[in-house]
């Protein structure tokens, strides 16, 4: 219990309380009337509120009623102050959901006692919630950690498997190789022989991998046709190369399925702990880079990650130079992809997606230039432009008769790290006179992994502005769901890799169902991204997913077209959704 809001119209009483609390090293903020109190509580979300009952205009009951209705403030412990011990007042306060009552004049001990009691109660509630969540996670643990198709561990197991391996490092065996492999041209098998056949082949591949790796290796299914192998500590890269060659050779042998002989090959990328990364995300990322080089060269081979080889290319440098001028030359533009509520059938808002169009009319995809903008630091001015433009353009649709539509903006880790980022956000909101509750910031998990405590603080400071926060691409990272409850998220966006054909894929549907159920427990709204078909939508609707976003409903659209799309008269073809 650190920050306490005191709402009291009588100056002497207010100052008395403030002094008392200061002496106890609480952070104290105050308000001189009920209206101001509600505003401060909503803006700063204190840990506790002490509020007078009798105040002109909005009295204490009014304050409590308003705060209890707003999800951001509904759970803040609330202590009433009253001049007389009036039973009717007391009953009304308690019925509205006050936590305690103090009668003026009260002693220092009474005040501190009431605060301490609230603190204990909050702590107990938090522990209770932690326990319930653990039980829920226990229930899903097996599903989340074991791939239902191949029975291999899933990517959620990567951090602990890496830890187990690195714990065994010795002076003579100082490295842990991580091998990523992807089957070559696997989608052709699915397309030509059907998904069932593809699934059976994946099971056979998983078995062969397990049979061909050396003792003590862990095999993990990353996603559809990609696997990772963490080997025990090695003396040198030679041993990693040998292990990889063994697997590579074993996969070349034909697979016999339904009396057919199938030949497949795979591409391998290897990253070494610690020199290629100490964190699992970094190792997987680097091994994948090496794997992708092999794929481009035709597959059926392996490569080690080498920072120099996979670093900046000439092309990247040229592109980065062009990106420097993109803002000035007005080559950047925002497209909007609507989000659709599955139960109410309404459009709730849109995600702003950045587009870079060169003067010759060609588009560079964000997947290519956003990483460049991040490594070069250009993401900071570009991100600021995105935020400002999104607010300006969202005001256009709000004025066009859709005053409650939210706009969601992607924020990269590099932006959030900047100490002045929050103040530039405040400036934009003020200058554009934009209602903060209609702005949603989309953050990815990677932002939160490194320094959790600092990240929680930064997000709480954002929440205090009343902006909404969504966790993006959920499911692609390595953290479990219980981790989420420590962060003040409003929304969870399930990554589109889980949604594609999930109605035909038990691994994806199991995971998605677990994510939806746990998100509901944490009071998070759930959005499914990348919904491309009626079947996917129907599956999600049956499981009470809140919202969808994807090509099935609409592609991202330039502002003009998005405004047209909002008009129900232009959406005849979407009847299937209504
Ligand atoms: P994201 O935030 O996950 O955005 C969703 C991406 O999925 C978009 O790609 C969108 O066009 C695409 N998408 C939407 N529906 C479907 C579907 O049904 N099927 C498929 N296959 N794809 C769908 P886009 O616009 O190419 O953006 C790629 C990524 O670039 C974004 O992924 C985001 O991480 C980043 N990005 C885009 N704009 C910004 C921005 O303004 N700032 C920052 N920091 N990153 C941005
Ligand atoms: Ca996003
Ligand atoms: Ca996403």
Coordinates of C-alpha atoms and ligand atoms in Angstrom, one line a residue, residues 351-353 409-410 442-444 472-473 493 529 549, ligand 2:
X351 CA -5.6 -1.7 -35.6
X352 CA -3.3 0.8 -37.3
X353 CA -0.8 -0.9 -39.5
X409 CA -1.3 1.1 -32.2
X410 CA 1.7 -1.2 -32.2
X442 CA -0.3 -3.3 -28.5
X443 CA 2.9 -4.7 -26.9
X444 CA 4.6 -8.0 -27.5
X472 CA 0.1 -8.9 -29.0
X473 CA 1.1 -12.1 -30.8
X493 CA -4.4 -11.1 -28.9
X529 CA -5.9 -12.5 -35.1
X549 CA -9.5 -9.6 -36.7
Ligands
LIG2 CA1 -0.4 -5.8 -33.6

